[in-house]
Short mmCIF file of C-alpha atoms and ligand atoms in Angstrom, two decimals:
data_model
loop_
_atom_site.label_atom_id
_atom_site.label_comp_id
_atom_site.label_asym_id
_atom_site.label_seq_id
_atom_site.Cartn_x
_atom_site.Cartn_y
_atom_site.Cartn_z
CA UNK A 1 0.00 0.00 0.00
CA UNK A 2 1.27 3.46 -0.86
CA UNK A 3 1.07 6.15 1.82
CA UNK A 4 -1.64 8.79 1.49
CA UNK A 5 -3.11 11.57 3.59
CA UNK A 6 -6.76 11.71 4.57
CA UNK A 7 -9.12 14.68 4.84
CA UNK A 8 -12.75 14.72 5.95
CA UNK A 9 -14.39 18.04 5.02
CA UNK A 10 -17.94 18.92 6.03
CA UNK A 11 -18.73 21.39 3.24
CA UNK A 12 -18.85 21.04 -0.55
CA UNK A 13 -16.71 24.12 -1.19
CA UNK A 14 -14.19 22.93 1.38
CA UNK A 15 -13.96 19.52 -0.32
CA UNK A 16 -13.42 21.08 -3.73
CA UNK A 17 -10.78 23.48 -2.38
CA UNK A 18 -8.80 20.57 -0.88
CA UNK A 19 -8.48 18.81 -4.23
CA UNK A 20 -5.02 18.48 -5.80
CA UNK A 21 -4.13 16.60 -9.02
CA UNK A 22 -3.12 13.50 -7.02
CA UNK A 23 -6.24 13.49 -4.85
CA UNK A 24 -9.32 11.29 -5.08
CA UNK A 25 -12.73 11.83 -3.54
CA UNK A 26 -13.95 8.79 -1.64
CA UNK A 27 -17.45 7.90 -0.44
CA UNK A 28 -18.51 4.22 -0.35
CA UNK A 29 -15.11 3.16 -1.66
CA UNK A 30 -16.52 0.05 -3.33
CA UNK A 31 -14.37 0.54 -6.42
CA UNK A 32 -11.62 2.96 -5.36
CA UNK A 33 -10.33 0.75 -2.54
CA UNK A 34 -10.02 -2.19 -4.95
CA UNK A 35 -8.11 0.02 -7.37
CA UNK A 36 -5.74 1.11 -4.60
CA UNK A 37 -5.20 -2.42 -3.32
CA UNK A 38 -4.45 -3.65 -6.85
CA UNK A 39 -1.98 -0.78 -7.34
CA UNK A 40 -4.00 0.54 -10.28
CA UNK A 41 -4.29 3.95 -8.68
CA UNK A 42 -2.25 5.48 -5.88
CA UNK A 43 -3.64 8.82 -4.70
CA UNK A 44 -1.55 10.97 -2.40
CA UNK A 45 -4.68 12.29 -0.69
CA UNK A 46 -8.13 10.82 -0.06
CA UNK A 47 -10.89 13.37 0.46
CA UNK A 48 -13.67 11.61 2.36
CA UNK A 49 -16.92 13.25 1.23
CA UNK A 50 -19.28 11.18 3.37
CA UNK A 51 -19.94 14.15 5.72
CA UNK A 52 -21.17 16.40 2.89
CA UNK A 53 -24.89 17.31 2.77
CA UNK A 54 -25.63 15.25 -0.33
CA UNK A 55 -27.84 12.47 1.02
CA UNK A 56 -31.33 13.67 0.10
CA UNK A 57 -33.78 12.93 -2.70
CA UNK A 58 -35.85 16.04 -3.40
CA UNK A 59 -38.58 16.97 -5.83
CA UNK A 60 -37.62 19.58 -8.42
CA UNK A 61 -39.83 22.47 -9.53
CA UNK A 62 -40.37 20.86 -12.94
CA UNK A 63 -41.78 17.64 -11.46
CA UNK A 64 -38.61 15.59 -11.49
CA UNK A 65 -36.31 14.40 -8.71
CA UNK A 66 -32.88 15.56 -7.57
CA UNK A 67 -30.81 12.71 -6.11
CA UNK A 68 -27.91 13.68 -3.86
CA UNK A 69 -24.60 12.13 -4.85
CA UNK A 70 -24.30 10.35 -1.49
CA UNK A 71 -27.66 8.57 -1.67
CA UNK A 72 -26.76 4.88 -1.54
CA UNK A 73 -27.75 2.62 -4.39
CA UNK A 74 -30.00 0.66 -2.00
CA UNK A 75 -31.77 3.75 -0.65
CA UNK A 76 -32.30 4.99 -4.19
CA UNK A 77 -33.62 1.72 -5.60
CA UNK A 78 -36.08 1.26 -2.70
CA UNK A 79 -37.21 4.89 -2.41
CA UNK A 80 -41.00 4.89 -2.87
CA UNK A 81 -40.84 7.78 -5.38
CA UNK A 82 -38.28 5.93 -7.48
CA UNK A 83 -40.11 2.62 -7.29
CA UNK A 84 -43.42 4.21 -8.26
CA UNK A 85 -42.39 6.88 -10.77
CA UNK A 86 -39.02 5.65 -12.09
CA UNK A 87 -39.28 1.83 -11.99
CA UNK A 88 -36.75 1.58 -14.82
CA UNK A 89 -34.09 3.12 -12.59
CA UNK A 90 -35.01 0.97 -9.60
CA UNK A 91 -34.83 -2.21 -11.68
CA UNK A 92 -31.50 -1.23 -13.24
CA UNK A 93 -29.92 -0.56 -9.84
CA UNK A 94 -31.19 -3.83 -8.36
CA UNK A 95 -29.74 -5.74 -11.32
CA UNK A 96 -26.26 -4.61 -10.29
CA UNK A 97 -23.74 -5.85 -7.70
CA UNK A 98 -24.95 -7.41 -4.42
CA UNK A 99 -27.09 -6.06 -1.54
CA UNK A 100 -23.96 -5.44 0.55
CA UNK A 101 -22.31 -3.44 -2.22
CA UNK A 102 -25.48 -1.51 -2.99
CA UNK A 103 -25.69 -0.54 0.70
CA UNK A 104 -22.24 1.09 0.49
CA UNK A 105 -22.10 2.32 -3.12
CA UNK A 106 -23.33 5.85 -3.80
CA UNK A 107 -25.08 7.53 -6.70
CA UNK A 108 -22.03 9.64 -7.54
CA UNK A 109 -19.65 6.72 -7.16
CA UNK A 110 -21.75 4.53 -9.42
CA UNK A 111 -21.22 7.03 -12.24
CA UNK A 112 -17.48 7.03 -11.63
CA UNK A 113 -16.77 3.32 -11.29
CA UNK A 114 -14.10 2.13 -13.65
CA UNK A 115 -14.07 -0.66 -16.21
CA UNK A 116 -13.71 -4.28 -15.12
CA UNK A 117 -11.31 -5.13 -17.97
CA UNK A 118 -9.04 -7.88 -16.58
CA UNK A 119 -5.87 -6.21 -17.85
CA UNK A 120 -6.76 -2.85 -16.30
CA UNK A 121 -6.70 -4.49 -12.86
CA UNK A 122 -3.45 -6.39 -13.49
CA UNK A 123 -0.67 -3.87 -12.90
CA UNK A 124 1.86 -6.34 -14.37
CA UNK A 125 0.35 -6.04 -17.87
CA UNK A 126 0.29 -3.09 -20.26
CA UNK A 127 -2.95 -1.11 -20.45
CA UNK A 128 -3.55 2.21 -22.19
CA UNK A 129 -6.24 3.17 -19.72
CA UNK A 130 -3.99 2.60 -16.69
CA UNK A 131 -0.69 3.55 -18.34
CA UNK A 132 -1.27 5.66 -21.49
CA UNK A 133 0.81 4.52 -24.43
CA UNK A 134 1.63 1.08 -23.01
CA UNK A 135 -0.73 -0.90 -25.28
CA UNK A 136 -4.02 -2.76 -25.18
CA UNK A 137 -3.56 -6.51 -24.68
CA UNK A 138 -7.34 -7.03 -24.65
CA UNK A 139 -7.56 -6.50 -28.42
CA UNK A 140 -5.80 -9.81 -29.12
CA UNK A 141 -6.29 -11.37 -25.72
CA UNK A 142 -9.25 -12.21 -23.51
CA UNK A 143 -12.08 -9.98 -24.68
CA UNK A 144 -15.34 -11.79 -23.96
CA UNK A 145 -16.59 -8.90 -21.80
CA UNK A 146 -15.38 -6.11 -24.04
CA UNK A 147 -16.93 -3.55 -26.37
CA UNK A 148 -18.55 -4.05 -29.75
CA UNK A 149 -19.43 -0.37 -30.28
CA UNK A 150 -17.48 2.87 -30.04
CA UNK A 151 -14.13 1.25 -29.27
CA UNK A 152 -10.81 2.60 -30.48
CA UNK A 153 -7.39 1.26 -31.37
CA UNK A 154 -6.31 2.28 -27.88
CA UNK A 155 -9.07 0.70 -25.79
CA UNK A 156 -12.00 -1.69 -26.13
CA UNK A 157 -13.21 -1.56 -22.51
CA UNK A 158 -16.86 -1.20 -21.44
CA UNK A 159 -18.47 0.84 -18.68
CA UNK A 160 -19.70 -1.61 -16.03
CA UNK A 161 -22.68 0.21 -14.48
CA UNK A 162 -26.31 -0.89 -14.66
CA UNK A 163 -27.64 2.23 -12.96
CA UNK A 164 -26.06 4.42 -15.63
CA UNK A 165 -27.86 2.53 -18.39
CA UNK A 166 -31.16 3.39 -16.73
CA UNK A 167 -30.12 7.02 -16.23
CA UNK A 168 -29.11 7.26 -19.89
CA UNK A 169 -32.54 6.05 -21.03
CA UNK A 170 -34.23 8.56 -18.71
CA UNK A 171 -32.15 11.50 -20.01
CA UNK A 172 -30.85 12.38 -16.55
CA UNK A 173 -28.62 15.37 -15.84
CA UNK A 174 -25.44 15.27 -13.74
CA UNK A 175 -24.75 18.25 -11.45
CA UNK A 176 -21.09 18.89 -10.64
CA UNK A 177 -19.25 21.48 -8.56
CA UNK A 178 -15.73 22.70 -9.20
CA UNK A 179 -13.60 25.68 -8.28
CA UNK A 180 -15.29 27.64 -11.09
CA UNK A 181 -18.78 26.92 -9.80
CA UNK A 182 -21.61 24.54 -10.63
CA UNK A 183 -22.19 22.93 -14.00
CA UNK A 184 -24.96 20.72 -15.44
CA UNK A 185 -23.98 17.91 -17.80
CA UNK A 186 -26.49 16.00 -19.93
CA UNK A 187 -26.10 12.32 -19.12
CA UNK A 188 -25.23 11.49 -22.73
CA UNK A 189 -22.25 13.85 -22.43
CA UNK A 190 -20.99 12.70 -19.04
CA UNK A 191 -19.22 9.48 -20.05
CA UNK A 192 -17.00 9.45 -23.11
CA UNK A 193 -15.73 7.02 -25.72
CA UNK A 194 -12.06 6.01 -25.39
CA UNK A 195 -10.69 7.57 -28.58
CA UNK A 196 -7.05 8.53 -28.11
CA UNK A 197 -7.47 9.21 -24.39
CA UNK A 198 -8.78 5.98 -22.86
CA UNK A 199 -7.46 7.06 -19.45
CA UNK A 200 -10.38 9.54 -19.34
CA UNK A 201 -13.69 7.88 -18.55
CA UNK A 202 -15.80 11.02 -18.36
CA UNK A 203 -15.91 14.74 -19.05
CA UNK A 204 -15.30 15.93 -15.49
CA UNK A 205 -12.59 18.55 -15.12
CA UNK A 206 -9.87 17.97 -12.52
CA UNK A 207 -11.31 18.37 -9.04
CA UNK A 208 -14.96 18.62 -10.08
CA UNK A 209 -17.23 16.79 -7.65
CA UNK A 210 -20.48 15.12 -8.63
CA UNK A 211 -23.08 16.58 -6.26
CA UNK A 212 -26.38 15.29 -7.67
CA UNK A 213 -28.21 13.59 -10.49
CA UNK A 214 -31.52 15.04 -11.69
CA UNK A 215 -34.32 13.04 -13.24
CA UNK A 216 -36.76 14.81 -15.57
CA UNK A 217 -40.50 14.60 -15.01
CA UNK A 218 -40.93 12.25 -17.99
CA UNK A 219 -40.50 8.89 -16.28
CA UNK A 220 -41.82 6.14 -18.61
CA UNK A 221 -43.33 4.44 -15.55
CA UNK A 222 -46.09 2.68 -17.51
CA UNK A 223 -43.98 0.88 -20.12
CA UNK A 224 -40.36 0.08 -19.31
CA UNK A 225 -38.04 -2.87 -18.90
CA UNK A 226 -34.48 -3.51 -17.77
CA UNK A 227 -33.04 -6.71 -19.20
CA UNK A 228 -29.58 -7.86 -18.13
CA UNK A 229 -27.85 -10.82 -19.77
CA UNK A 230 -24.87 -12.18 -17.81
CA UNK A 231 -22.87 -15.33 -17.27
CA UNK A 232 -24.56 -16.08 -13.94
CA UNK A 233 -27.83 -14.88 -12.51
CA UNK A 234 -26.49 -12.65 -9.74
CA UNK A 235 -23.42 -10.62 -8.82
CA UNK A 236 -22.06 -10.47 -12.35
CA UNK A 237 -21.50 -7.65 -14.80
CA UNK A 238 -23.61 -7.46 -17.93
CA UNK A 239 -22.57 -9.08 -21.17
CA UNK A 240 -25.40 -7.02 -22.62
CA UNK A 241 -28.05 -5.01 -20.82
CA UNK A 242 -30.98 -3.03 -22.20
CA UNK A 243 -32.97 -0.22 -20.63
CA UNK A 244 -36.12 0.09 -22.73
CA UNK A 245 -38.81 2.75 -22.28
CA UNK A 246 -41.95 3.40 -24.29
CA UNK A 247 -44.87 5.79 -24.39
CA UNK A 248 -47.76 4.17 -26.23
CA UNK A 249 -51.05 5.44 -27.55
CA UNK A 250 -53.33 2.56 -28.48
CA UNK A 251 -50.42 0.36 -29.52
CA UNK A 252 -48.73 3.16 -31.45
CA UNK A 253 -45.30 4.42 -30.35
CA UNK A 254 -45.35 8.03 -29.12
CA UNK A 255 -41.86 7.97 -27.63
CA UNK A 256 -39.17 5.32 -27.29
CA UNK A 257 -35.80 5.17 -25.56
CA UNK A 258 -33.26 2.36 -25.61
CA UNK A 259 -29.92 2.43 -23.79
CA UNK A 260 -27.45 -0.44 -23.96
CA UNK A 261 -24.94 -1.54 -21.32
CA UNK A 262 -22.01 -3.93 -21.58
CA UNK A 263 -21.31 -3.02 -25.19
CA UNK A 264 -19.36 0.26 -25.10
CA UNK A 265 -17.23 2.63 -23.03
CA UNK A 266 -20.46 4.46 -22.12
CA UNK A 267 -24.18 3.65 -22.12
CA UNK A 268 -25.11 3.46 -25.80
CA UNK A 269 -27.99 5.45 -27.28
CA UNK A 270 -29.08 6.49 -30.77
CA UNK A 271 -31.81 9.18 -30.42
CA UNK A 272 -32.10 9.64 -34.20
CA UNK A 273 -32.95 5.96 -34.65
CA UNK A 274 -35.41 6.13 -31.74
CA UNK A 275 -37.21 9.07 -33.38
CA UNK A 276 -37.83 7.06 -36.55
CA UNK A 277 -40.14 4.74 -34.60
CA UNK A 278 -42.56 7.47 -33.50
CA UNK A 279 -45.97 6.81 -35.05
CA UNK A 280 -45.18 3.16 -35.81
CA UNK A 281 -47.02 0.18 -34.28
CA UNK A 282 -45.19 -1.18 -31.25
CA UNK A 283 -44.30 -4.52 -32.80
CA UNK A 284 -41.28 -6.73 -33.32
CA UNK A 285 -40.68 -5.41 -36.83
CA UNK A 286 -40.23 -1.87 -35.52
CA UNK A 287 -38.16 -3.06 -32.56
CA UNK A 288 -35.92 -5.09 -34.86
CA UNK A 289 -35.29 -2.02 -37.02
CA UNK A 290 -34.29 -0.02 -33.98
CA UNK A 291 -31.99 -2.83 -32.87
CA UNK A 292 -30.32 -2.88 -36.27
CA UNK A 293 -29.82 0.88 -36.16
CA UNK A 294 -28.40 0.78 -32.64
CA UNK A 295 -25.96 -1.95 -33.62
CA UNK A 296 -24.95 -0.46 -36.97
CA UNK A 297 -21.16 -0.49 -37.14
CA UNK A 298 -20.76 -2.99 -34.32
CA UNK A 299 -17.44 -4.83 -34.51
CA UNK A 300 -16.57 -7.70 -32.21
CA UNK A 301 -13.28 -9.37 -31.35
CA UNK A 302 -12.14 -12.99 -30.90
CA UNK A 303 -14.28 -13.81 -27.89
CA UNK A 304 -17.19 -11.39 -28.04
CA UNK A 305 -18.62 -11.63 -31.57
CA UNK A 306 -21.66 -13.26 -30.01
CA UNK A 307 -22.59 -9.99 -28.31
CA UNK A 308 -23.84 -8.47 -31.56
CA UNK A 309 -26.65 -10.96 -32.10
CA UNK A 310 -27.21 -11.23 -28.35
CA UNK A 311 -27.71 -7.46 -28.15
CA UNK A 312 -30.08 -7.49 -31.11
CA UNK A 313 -32.29 -10.13 -29.52
CA UNK A 314 -32.09 -8.46 -26.10
CA UNK A 315 -33.28 -5.13 -27.53
CA UNK A 316 -36.31 -6.71 -29.21
CA UNK A 317 -37.13 -8.69 -26.08
CA UNK A 318 -36.76 -5.73 -23.71
CA UNK A 319 -38.99 -3.53 -25.86
CA UNK A 320 -41.55 -6.34 -26.15
CA UNK A 321 -41.48 -6.71 -22.35
CA UNK A 322 -41.93 -2.94 -21.96
CA UNK A 323 -45.11 -3.08 -24.05
CA UNK A 324 -46.55 -5.34 -21.35
CA UNK A 325 -45.88 -2.85 -18.53
CA UNK A 326 -43.07 -2.05 -16.08
CA UNK A 327 -40.94 -5.21 -16.17
FE1 SF4 B 401 -6.65 -1.36 -20.90
FE2 SF4 B 401 -8.80 -0.64 -22.28
FE3 SF4 B 401 -7.16 -2.35 -23.34
FE4 SF4 B 401 -8.56 -3.08 -21.19
S1 SF4 B 401 -9.39 -2.59 -23.19
S2 SF4 B 401 -6.39 -3.47 -21.59
S3 SF4 B 401 -8.73 -1.14 -20.13
S4 SF4 B 401 -6.68 -0.24 -22.82
#
């Protein structure tokens, strides 16, 4: 273990002011402590944010909800307002991790968890995400869990979160605070594709702290489904996951959202393809067309070619389930 200092501020501004380039904010620690123990990251300072006033879920003036960054995944999934009005989010959260981890993991931390690529966690192997410029052994190595969309020469890792797939489908907004003040980031712009900088998972500036996530009033509570396909039924990351949401009018699609997990460096959406389904009957032909559009350009590797067809079938099934209700 590398030595580090520890600070425990009680105010948001104080926490932000303490940040230095070699600092990390810590809350539940369910990913960061693993990264430190595996020598993947070695901060010189940990800023414990668990005393900050970010533990509430509040209604917003436009009919949505503002979720404090320190609300645990369990408290969020089982909150009556989330269960009733945002069942897609509740189901996505409960599909992830284990009860013990969900009790510790926070809303902000869930957004910031890092990929589970095997090589990223093995400090004895090269990895462009951990050590820029060192190479990507996953491309020709073990890549069953890796990306089929949006990958680059430098990195083919996927984002591991289930909750974020639900938030992407709901068009959430991330609220962050830095030394220059507060900023709102559309969820689609929060995570990034690897490109030439795979070491950067998101668009946060140095020292910016996630303070909240806002859900819009539009909640798709009547027709939604979260489908997660994995190697075992619990406590496993998604090979493919689908957050599907529909608004229907007599069997005709009025609005549709599909976000994919387990297939890219960020939750995968294609709003232009979704828009083409408006006014169409909610049937498997339409869902199949959307699946094809979402997967256009998908390229697999040695071990994960199967994900392309798996994702196609999962999209059609999740949308079909959503027609039936909140599944
Ligand atoms: Fe590293 Fe990304 Fe390659 Fe995995 S896929 S070894 S995280 S560069």
